[in-house]
Amino acid sequence: MGSALLAGALAGAAGQSLAQEPLRSFTIVGDAIPEPVTGQRGDPARGRAIVTNRQVGLCLLCHSGPFPEERLQGSLAPDLAGAGGRWSEGQLRLRIVDSSRLNPDTIMPPYYRTEGLHRVAANFRGKPVLTAEQIEDVVAFLTTLRD
Amino acid sequence: MREGVISRRAARLLLAACIALGALPPSSQAEIPAAERRSSYELMSAETKAMQDEDSANPGMLWVLDGEALWNRRAGEADRSCADCHDAAPQSMRGVAARYPAFDEKRGTAVDLQGRINLCRTEQQKAPPLAFERQELLALTTYVGRQSRGLPIDASDPRLDPAVETGREIFTRRQGQLNLACAQCHDDNWGQKLAGIVMPQAHPTGYPLYRLEWQTLGSLQRRLRNCLIGMRAEPYGYGSAEYVAIEAFLMRRAHGMPIETPAVRP
């Protein structure tokens, strides 16, 4: 409890430098990252909020999905409906973390990579699109999209 | 079967040739065939098309009128107006915007229309350059652009090739935190929807143009800046060689399409 409070205080004080800490390591097996990047599975409800947020997840700019309340959705990428049936949890994780590992020509942005990018805007430099926790929340949500 | 073997061998040879030349095949697919080129005018509602087509309804005409007044106003130490050298714009500027960016002999580089206007300001009128995205430069550029309305883009000057190639390189290179290349959306996915809005082919036919979203008129460089910010990439500076190169590339890519300035877009 005490250490959690301390960590929270540090995060608030350090802010920028903590945001640019090195990415966590993960292990790719085949076309998947079987284990959570954070060590524990995320929260589907938080994941849904990230997916539908146009400033955070950005997903619906390109994808459509089973979100009847969201009017403006994309068609550049596959419908997210049924994603949890088509892909395993680990396959979804790698496709979000860095889809270019599977298809170098993909239009899907790498959500958890900071290397090998060019001319990143100053306010985003050294930061992944989503944090490891957010990645796990999104993965947890997408696995619930079964049909 | 035999054909398959030959074509695989041909593909290997082609790949080997690419590697030997130090050029990898582009990650983006082919450019848009000429017959499939579409101005995003064609994607607009009848109401917005009418707004562009009728001068009395086109808000861009306010900048044209302002530009006409500036054309005839003396400026700078030289105390000369544009008209003092160029006479009446409807004759002297007809077709000019359809050829810009143009090659500048003196500098040995491509110069876009805004750049040319500012070079005239500083060198001929002995006046300070006009600021980007401000009323005066937009008005003069729109006024000159208006004189080419309906005329086909002519970006054939081979001296523009280096700028066009630089522009093509930027257009097809991934950049920003989202790791996107312009070509991935505008060559490979035009017609698809991005956030519910149809992806245009990104032709530069209407600039400067009045964008309803902006509630004002802006240059092509402002539009490029918007896209770069969306990609979470560092925008180039207004007037930079990079923007001029992208403009030169987009004009070559849209060669033959009619100028619409001042266009209206949603």
Short mmCIF file of C-alpha atoms in Angstrom, two decimals:
data_model
loop_
_atom_site.label_atom_id
_atom_site.label_comp_id
_atom_site.label_asym_id
_atom_site.label_seq_id
_atom_site.Cartn_x
_atom_site.Cartn_y
_atom_site.Cartn_z
CA MET A 1 0.00 0.00 0.00
CA GLY A 2 2.72 2.39 1.07
CA SER A 3 4.94 1.49 -1.87
CA ALA A 4 2.02 1.88 -4.29
CA LEU A 5 1.42 5.40 -2.97
CA LEU A 6 5.10 6.17 -3.29
CA ALA A 7 5.16 4.87 -6.83
CA GLY A 8 2.15 7.06 -7.65
CA ALA A 9 3.87 10.11 -6.18
CA LEU A 10 7.03 9.36 -8.16
CA ALA A 11 5.04 8.97 -11.37
CA GLY A 12 3.44 12.34 -10.78
CA ALA A 13 6.74 14.02 -9.98
CA ALA A 14 8.85 12.39 -12.67
CA GLY A 15 6.14 12.52 -15.38
CA GLN A 16 8.05 12.92 -18.61
CA SER A 17 11.08 10.83 -17.71
CA LEU A 18 8.97 7.91 -16.52
CA ALA A 19 6.95 8.04 -19.74
CA GLN A 20 10.18 7.54 -21.69
CA GLU A 21 11.46 4.61 -19.68
CA PRO A 22 12.58 1.64 -21.83
CA LEU A 23 9.85 -0.60 -23.14
CA ARG A 24 9.32 -3.88 -21.34
CA SER A 25 10.69 -6.96 -22.99
CA PHE A 26 8.41 -9.61 -24.45
CA THR A 27 8.87 -12.95 -26.15
CA ILE A 28 7.50 -13.74 -29.59
CA VAL A 29 6.58 -17.37 -30.21
CA GLY A 30 5.56 -18.04 -33.80
CA ASP A 31 3.10 -15.31 -34.72
CA ALA A 32 2.15 -14.49 -31.14
CA ILE A 33 3.25 -12.98 -27.84
CA PRO A 34 1.70 -15.61 -25.55
CA GLU A 35 2.39 -13.90 -22.22
CA PRO A 36 1.09 -10.47 -21.12
CA VAL A 37 3.69 -7.73 -21.58
CA THR A 38 2.93 -6.53 -18.04
CA GLY A 39 2.91 -10.00 -16.50
CA GLN A 40 -0.85 -9.91 -15.92
CA ARG A 41 -3.96 -9.79 -18.06
CA GLY A 42 -5.77 -6.50 -18.56
CA ASP A 43 -9.27 -5.21 -17.99
CA PRO A 44 -11.77 -5.60 -20.88
CA ALA A 45 -13.90 -2.60 -19.85
CA ARG A 46 -10.88 -0.29 -19.83
CA GLY A 47 -9.85 -1.87 -23.13
CA ARG A 48 -13.17 -1.03 -24.75
CA ALA A 49 -12.80 2.59 -23.68
CA ILE A 50 -9.31 2.72 -25.22
CA VAL A 51 -10.46 1.14 -28.49
CA THR A 52 -13.31 3.63 -28.95
CA ASN A 53 -11.28 6.69 -27.91
CA ARG A 54 -10.13 8.55 -31.03
CA GLN A 55 -7.23 10.23 -29.23
CA VAL A 56 -5.96 7.20 -27.32
CA GLY A 57 -6.55 3.91 -29.14
CA LEU A 58 -7.23 5.51 -32.54
CA CYS A 59 -8.57 2.08 -33.60
CA LEU A 60 -11.85 3.28 -35.14
CA LEU A 61 -10.07 5.69 -37.46
CA CYS A 62 -9.19 2.64 -39.59
CA HIS A 63 -11.30 -0.24 -38.19
CA SER A 64 -15.01 -0.68 -37.74
CA GLY A 65 -16.41 -2.78 -34.95
CA PRO A 66 -19.45 -3.67 -32.85
CA PHE A 67 -19.82 -0.17 -31.39
CA PRO A 68 -23.29 1.03 -32.40
CA GLU A 69 -22.84 4.32 -30.50
CA GLU A 70 -19.79 5.26 -32.59
CA ARG A 71 -20.95 6.92 -35.78
CA LEU A 72 -17.71 7.53 -37.65
CA GLN A 73 -15.72 4.35 -38.16
CA GLY A 74 -13.04 3.36 -40.64
CA SER A 75 -12.86 0.86 -43.49
CA LEU A 76 -9.10 0.78 -44.10
CA ALA A 77 -8.67 -2.28 -41.92
CA PRO A 78 -10.64 -5.42 -40.97
CA ASP A 79 -13.82 -5.20 -38.87
CA LEU A 80 -12.98 -5.89 -35.22
CA ALA A 81 -16.17 -7.94 -34.79
CA GLY A 82 -15.14 -11.54 -34.18
CA ALA A 83 -11.45 -10.65 -33.73
CA GLY A 84 -11.36 -12.75 -30.55
CA GLY A 85 -12.66 -15.73 -32.50
CA ARG A 86 -10.23 -15.33 -35.39
CA TRP A 87 -7.11 -14.82 -33.30
CA SER A 88 -5.77 -16.14 -30.04
CA GLU A 89 -4.91 -13.74 -27.21
CA GLY A 90 -1.21 -14.02 -28.04
CA GLN A 91 -1.78 -13.43 -31.75
CA LEU A 92 -3.82 -10.31 -30.98
CA ARG A 93 -1.06 -9.07 -28.66
CA LEU A 94 1.66 -9.27 -31.33
CA ARG A 95 -0.61 -7.67 -33.95
CA ILE A 96 -1.10 -4.66 -31.66
CA VAL A 97 2.45 -4.49 -30.29
CA ASP A 98 4.07 -4.51 -33.73
CA SER A 99 2.17 -5.84 -36.73
CA SER A 100 5.14 -5.14 -39.00
CA ARG A 101 6.84 -8.21 -37.50
CA LEU A 102 4.29 -10.26 -39.45
CA ASN A 103 3.86 -8.04 -42.51
CA PRO A 104 6.48 -5.39 -43.24
CA ASP A 105 4.05 -3.56 -45.55
CA THR A 106 1.20 -3.34 -43.04
CA ILE A 107 -0.58 -0.02 -42.56
CA MET A 108 -1.21 -0.96 -38.90
CA PRO A 109 0.89 1.31 -36.67
CA PRO A 110 3.23 -0.35 -34.16
CA TYR A 111 1.58 0.37 -30.82
CA TYR A 112 4.48 -0.69 -28.63
CA ARG A 113 7.67 0.22 -30.47
CA THR A 114 9.79 3.35 -30.33
CA GLU A 115 12.75 2.28 -32.47
CA GLY A 116 13.03 2.52 -36.25
CA LEU A 117 10.57 5.41 -36.55
CA HIS A 118 11.32 8.60 -38.48
CA ARG A 119 10.57 12.23 -37.67
CA VAL A 120 8.33 11.47 -34.69
CA ALA A 121 6.73 14.68 -33.35
CA ALA A 122 8.56 16.01 -30.31
CA ASN A 123 5.67 15.38 -27.90
CA PHE A 124 5.50 11.69 -28.90
CA ARG A 125 9.22 10.96 -29.24
CA GLY A 126 10.45 7.94 -27.31
CA LYS A 127 6.90 6.98 -26.30
CA PRO A 128 4.85 4.06 -27.58
CA VAL A 129 1.30 4.75 -28.83
CA LEU A 130 -0.07 2.77 -25.86
CA THR A 131 1.52 1.77 -22.57
CA ALA A 132 2.02 -1.90 -21.76
CA GLU A 133 -0.98 -1.73 -19.41
CA GLN A 134 -3.15 -0.23 -22.13
CA ILE A 135 -2.01 -2.92 -24.59
CA GLU A 136 -3.13 -5.59 -22.12
CA ASP A 137 -6.50 -3.87 -21.58
CA VAL A 138 -7.08 -3.76 -25.35
CA VAL A 139 -6.04 -7.40 -25.77
CA ALA A 140 -8.36 -8.41 -22.93
CA PHE A 141 -11.23 -6.58 -24.61
CA LEU A 142 -10.59 -7.90 -28.13
CA THR A 143 -10.59 -11.52 -26.90
CA THR A 144 -14.22 -10.94 -25.83
CA LEU A 145 -15.25 -10.10 -29.43
CA ARG A 146 -16.24 -13.61 -30.37
CA ASP A 147 -18.83 -13.05 -33.10
CA MET B 1 3.97 -24.66 -65.69
CA ARG B 2 6.95 -23.70 -67.79
CA GLU B 3 5.70 -20.10 -67.84
CA GLY B 4 5.54 -20.20 -64.06
CA VAL B 5 9.19 -21.21 -63.86
CA ILE B 6 10.23 -18.45 -66.23
CA SER B 7 8.27 -15.80 -64.39
CA ARG B 8 9.73 -16.88 -61.06
CA ARG B 9 13.18 -16.64 -62.57
CA ALA B 10 12.30 -13.23 -63.99
CA ALA B 11 11.08 -12.14 -60.56
CA ARG B 12 14.36 -13.31 -58.98
CA LEU B 13 16.35 -11.44 -61.63
CA LEU B 14 14.30 -8.32 -61.06
CA LEU B 15 14.82 -8.57 -57.32
CA ALA B 16 18.55 -9.15 -57.85
CA ALA B 17 18.66 -6.13 -60.15
CA CYS B 18 16.89 -4.01 -57.54
CA ILE B 19 19.33 -5.11 -54.85
CA ALA B 20 22.28 -4.53 -57.19
CA LEU B 21 21.06 -0.99 -57.82
CA GLY B 22 20.62 -0.45 -54.12
CA ALA B 23 16.90 0.11 -54.60
CA LEU B 24 14.41 -2.11 -52.87
CA PRO B 25 10.93 -2.38 -54.32
CA PRO B 26 8.72 0.29 -52.70
CA SER B 27 6.56 -0.87 -49.81
CA SER B 28 3.64 1.07 -51.25
CA GLN B 29 1.76 -0.26 -54.26
CA ALA B 30 1.67 1.43 -57.65
CA GLU B 31 0.58 5.00 -58.16
CA ILE B 32 -2.95 5.77 -59.28
CA PRO B 33 -3.45 5.11 -63.01
CA ALA B 34 -4.31 8.27 -64.97
CA ALA B 35 -7.80 7.01 -65.85
CA GLU B 36 -8.63 6.54 -62.16
CA ARG B 37 -7.51 9.95 -60.94
CA ARG B 38 -10.28 11.85 -59.20
CA SER B 39 -10.37 15.28 -57.67
CA SER B 40 -11.99 15.10 -54.25
CA TYR B 41 -14.47 17.61 -55.72
CA GLU B 42 -16.22 14.49 -56.97
CA LEU B 43 -16.67 13.21 -53.40
CA MET B 44 -18.48 16.36 -52.25
CA SER B 45 -22.20 16.93 -51.72
CA ALA B 46 -24.18 18.83 -54.38
CA GLU B 47 -24.37 21.78 -51.97
CA THR B 48 -20.61 22.01 -51.48
CA LYS B 49 -20.00 21.58 -55.21
CA ALA B 50 -22.39 24.46 -55.87
CA MET B 51 -20.54 26.57 -53.31
CA GLN B 52 -17.31 26.04 -55.22
CA ASP B 53 -18.86 26.49 -58.66
CA GLU B 54 -20.76 29.73 -58.06
CA ASP B 55 -18.48 32.70 -57.53
CA SER B 56 -21.16 34.51 -55.52
CA ALA B 57 -21.31 31.57 -53.07
CA ASN B 58 -17.60 30.66 -53.02
CA PRO B 59 -15.99 32.17 -49.90
CA GLY B 60 -12.58 31.83 -51.59
CA MET B 61 -13.62 34.64 -53.92
CA LEU B 62 -13.16 37.07 -51.02
CA TRP B 63 -9.43 36.25 -51.15
CA VAL B 64 -9.47 36.61 -54.94
CA LEU B 65 -10.92 40.11 -54.63
CA ASP B 66 -8.42 41.00 -51.92
CA GLY B 67 -5.63 39.61 -54.09
CA GLU B 68 -6.71 41.75 -57.02
CA ALA B 69 -6.46 44.87 -54.86
CA LEU B 70 -3.00 43.80 -53.63
CA TRP B 71 -1.90 43.09 -57.21
CA ASN B 72 -2.45 46.73 -58.06
CA ARG B 73 -1.07 48.23 -54.84
CA ARG B 74 2.47 49.60 -54.77
CA ALA B 75 4.76 48.20 -52.12
CA GLY B 76 8.34 48.28 -50.88
CA GLU B 77 11.28 50.61 -51.47
CA ALA B 78 10.83 50.13 -55.20
CA ASP B 79 7.30 51.49 -54.83
CA ARG B 80 6.08 49.12 -57.50
CA SER B 81 2.98 46.99 -57.76
CA CYS B 82 2.76 43.53 -59.29
CA ALA B 83 0.79 45.13 -62.13
CA ASP B 84 3.60 47.60 -62.85
CA CYS B 85 5.70 44.69 -64.13
CA HIS B 86 3.11 42.04 -65.03
CA ASP B 87 0.20 44.19 -66.25
CA ALA B 88 -3.24 42.64 -65.99
CA ALA B 89 -3.18 39.29 -64.24
CA PRO B 90 -6.02 37.68 -66.25
CA GLN B 91 -3.69 37.76 -69.25
CA SER B 92 -0.18 37.61 -67.78
CA MET B 93 -0.93 35.05 -65.04
CA ARG B 94 -3.14 32.77 -67.15
CA GLY B 95 -1.79 29.23 -66.78
CA VAL B 96 1.03 30.22 -64.43
CA ALA B 97 -0.29 28.45 -61.31
CA ALA B 98 -0.80 25.30 -63.40
CA ARG B 99 3.00 25.20 -63.91
CA TYR B 100 4.05 25.74 -60.28
CA PRO B 101 6.20 24.70 -58.49
CA ALA B 102 8.49 25.84 -61.31
CA PHE B 103 12.24 25.59 -61.81
CA ASP B 104 14.11 28.73 -60.79
CA GLU B 105 17.20 29.22 -62.96
CA LYS B 106 18.89 31.60 -60.57
CA ARG B 107 18.62 29.28 -57.56
CA GLY B 108 18.75 26.01 -59.43
CA THR B 109 15.79 24.70 -57.41
CA ALA B 110 12.02 24.37 -57.57
CA VAL B 111 10.04 27.33 -56.24
CA ASP B 112 6.34 27.20 -55.45
CA LEU B 113 3.85 29.95 -56.17
CA GLN B 114 3.96 31.39 -52.65
CA GLY B 115 7.75 31.31 -52.79
CA ARG B 116 7.73 33.06 -56.18
CA ILE B 117 5.44 35.80 -54.88
CA ASN B 118 7.75 36.37 -51.93
CA LEU B 119 10.82 36.41 -54.21
CA CYS B 120 9.11 39.13 -56.26
CA ARG B 121 8.38 40.96 -53.03
CA THR B 122 11.96 40.91 -51.79
CA GLU B 123 13.85 41.20 -55.09
CA GLN B 124 11.62 43.38 -57.27
CA GLN B 125 9.56 45.40 -54.81
CA LYS B 126 12.29 45.56 -52.14
CA ALA B 127 9.65 44.74 -49.55
CA PRO B 128 9.72 42.27 -46.65
CA PRO B 129 8.35 38.79 -47.49
CA LEU B 130 4.72 38.12 -46.66
CA ALA B 131 3.97 35.75 -43.78
CA PHE B 132 2.69 32.25 -44.50
CA GLU B 133 -1.03 31.54 -43.92
CA ARG B 134 -1.78 35.22 -43.48
CA GLN B 135 -4.27 37.20 -45.49
CA GLU B 136 -1.92 38.98 -47.92
CA LEU B 137 0.09 35.98 -49.16
CA LEU B 138 -3.01 33.78 -49.34
CA ALA B 139 -4.92 36.50 -51.21
CA LEU B 140 -2.20 37.11 -53.81
CA THR B 141 -1.63 33.36 -54.30
CA THR B 142 -5.36 32.73 -54.67
CA TYR B 143 -5.71 35.61 -57.13
CA VAL B 144 -2.88 34.27 -59.28
CA GLY B 145 -4.22 30.72 -58.93
CA ARG B 146 -7.68 31.87 -60.04
CA GLN B 147 -6.23 32.86 -63.42
CA SER B 148 -5.54 29.18 -64.15
CA ARG B 149 -8.95 27.87 -63.14
CA GLY B 150 -10.01 25.11 -65.53
CA LEU B 151 -6.59 24.83 -67.15
CA PRO B 152 -4.73 21.50 -66.97
CA ILE B 153 -1.76 21.11 -64.64
CA ASP B 154 1.50 21.05 -66.61
CA ALA B 155 4.23 19.57 -64.43
CA SER B 156 6.26 18.17 -67.32
CA ASP B 157 9.40 20.33 -66.97
CA PRO B 158 12.21 17.79 -66.60
CA ARG B 159 14.26 20.28 -64.57
CA LEU B 160 11.74 19.62 -61.78
CA ASP B 161 12.72 15.94 -61.67
CA PRO B 162 15.03 16.21 -58.63
CA ALA B 163 12.33 17.99 -56.58
CA VAL B 164 9.69 15.54 -57.81
CA GLU B 165 11.88 12.60 -56.78
CA THR B 166 12.52 14.13 -53.35
CA GLY B 167 8.78 14.67 -52.98
CA ARG B 168 8.07 11.11 -54.05
CA GLU B 169 10.59 9.84 -51.53
CA ILE B 170 8.91 11.80 -48.71
CA PHE B 171 5.45 10.75 -49.91
CA THR B 172 6.32 7.05 -49.80
CA ARG B 173 8.46 7.11 -46.61
CA ARG B 174 6.90 6.11 -43.33
CA GLN B 175 7.09 8.74 -40.63
CA GLY B 176 5.75 9.74 -37.26
CA GLN B 177 4.79 7.72 -34.22
CA LEU B 178 2.06 6.03 -36.28
CA ASN B 179 4.68 4.97 -38.87
CA LEU B 180 2.53 5.86 -41.87
CA ALA B 181 3.48 6.96 -45.38
CA CYS B 182 1.28 9.37 -47.32
CA ALA B 183 1.10 6.77 -50.11
CA GLN B 184 -0.36 4.11 -47.83
CA CYS B 185 -3.53 6.16 -47.49
CA HIS B 186 -3.67 8.20 -50.70
CA ASP B 187 -2.31 5.68 -53.25
CA ASP B 188 -3.23 2.36 -51.66
CA ASN B 189 -6.45 3.12 -49.78
CA TRP B 190 -8.22 6.04 -51.47
CA GLY B 191 -11.96 5.49 -51.47
CA GLN B 192 -11.83 3.68 -48.12
CA LYS B 193 -13.05 5.46 -45.02
CA LEU B 194 -10.82 7.05 -42.39
CA ALA B 195 -12.90 7.90 -39.32
CA GLY B 196 -16.00 7.74 -41.46
CA ILE B 197 -14.69 10.14 -44.11
CA VAL B 198 -13.81 8.96 -47.63
CA MET B 199 -10.04 8.96 -48.16
CA PRO B 200 -9.20 11.30 -51.05
CA GLN B 201 -6.45 10.73 -53.61
CA ALA B 202 -4.75 13.92 -52.42
CA HIS B 203 -4.49 15.97 -55.59
CA PRO B 204 -3.32 19.57 -55.26
CA THR B 205 -5.78 20.96 -57.82
CA GLY B 206 -7.69 23.44 -55.68
CA TYR B 207 -5.17 25.30 -53.50
CA PRO B 208 -5.29 27.72 -51.89
CA LEU B 209 -8.79 26.54 -50.96
CA TYR B 210 -11.56 27.31 -48.53
CA ARG B 211 -11.99 24.45 -46.06
CA LEU B 212 -15.26 24.44 -44.12
CA GLU B 213 -13.51 22.62 -41.26
CA TRP B 214 -10.98 25.47 -41.03
CA GLN B 215 -13.64 28.15 -41.50
CA THR B 216 -11.06 29.88 -43.64
CA LEU B 217 -8.84 29.59 -46.69
CA GLY B 218 -5.46 27.90 -46.48
CA SER B 219 -2.51 26.72 -48.53
CA LEU B 220 -1.50 23.21 -49.54
CA GLN B 221 1.33 23.47 -47.00
CA ARG B 222 -1.24 23.96 -44.24
CA ARG B 223 -3.05 20.83 -45.43
CA LEU B 224 0.21 18.83 -45.52
CA ARG B 225 0.94 20.04 -42.01
CA ASN B 226 -2.47 18.76 -40.85
CA CYS B 227 -1.73 15.28 -42.21
CA LEU B 228 1.76 15.19 -40.66
CA ILE B 229 0.35 16.14 -37.26
CA GLY B 230 -2.25 13.39 -37.65
CA MET B 231 0.57 10.92 -38.32
CA ARG B 232 2.26 12.28 -35.18
CA ALA B 233 5.22 13.34 -37.29
CA GLU B 234 7.21 16.56 -36.92
CA PRO B 235 5.77 18.98 -39.50
CA TYR B 236 8.19 20.71 -41.87
CA GLY B 237 8.59 24.47 -41.63
CA TYR B 238 6.39 26.65 -43.83
CA GLY B 239 8.27 27.42 -47.03
CA SER B 240 10.70 24.54 -46.53
CA ALA B 241 12.29 22.70 -49.45
CA GLU B 242 10.51 19.55 -48.28
CA TYR B 243 7.04 21.06 -48.71
CA VAL B 244 8.00 22.47 -52.12
CA ALA B 245 9.26 19.00 -53.12
CA ILE B 246 6.00 17.36 -52.03
CA GLU B 247 4.07 20.02 -53.95
CA ALA B 248 6.20 19.36 -57.05
CA PHE B 249 5.59 15.62 -56.72
CA LEU B 250 1.83 16.04 -56.20
CA MET B 251 1.59 18.31 -59.26
CA ARG B 252 3.48 15.76 -61.39
CA ARG B 253 1.17 13.07 -60.01
CA ALA B 254 -1.85 15.18 -60.97
CA HIS B 255 -0.43 16.25 -64.36
CA GLY B 256 -3.30 17.11 -66.71
CA MET B 257 -5.98 17.55 -64.04
CA PRO B 258 -7.71 20.96 -64.12
CA ILE B 259 -6.93 23.68 -61.60
CA GLU B 260 -9.93 24.49 -59.33
CA THR B 261 -8.55 27.43 -57.32
CA PRO B 262 -10.18 28.62 -55.19
CA ALA B 263 -11.72 25.23 -54.41
CA VAL B 264 -14.08 24.55 -51.50
CA ARG B 265 -13.68 21.41 -49.40
CA PRO B 266 -15.52 20.07 -46.37
#
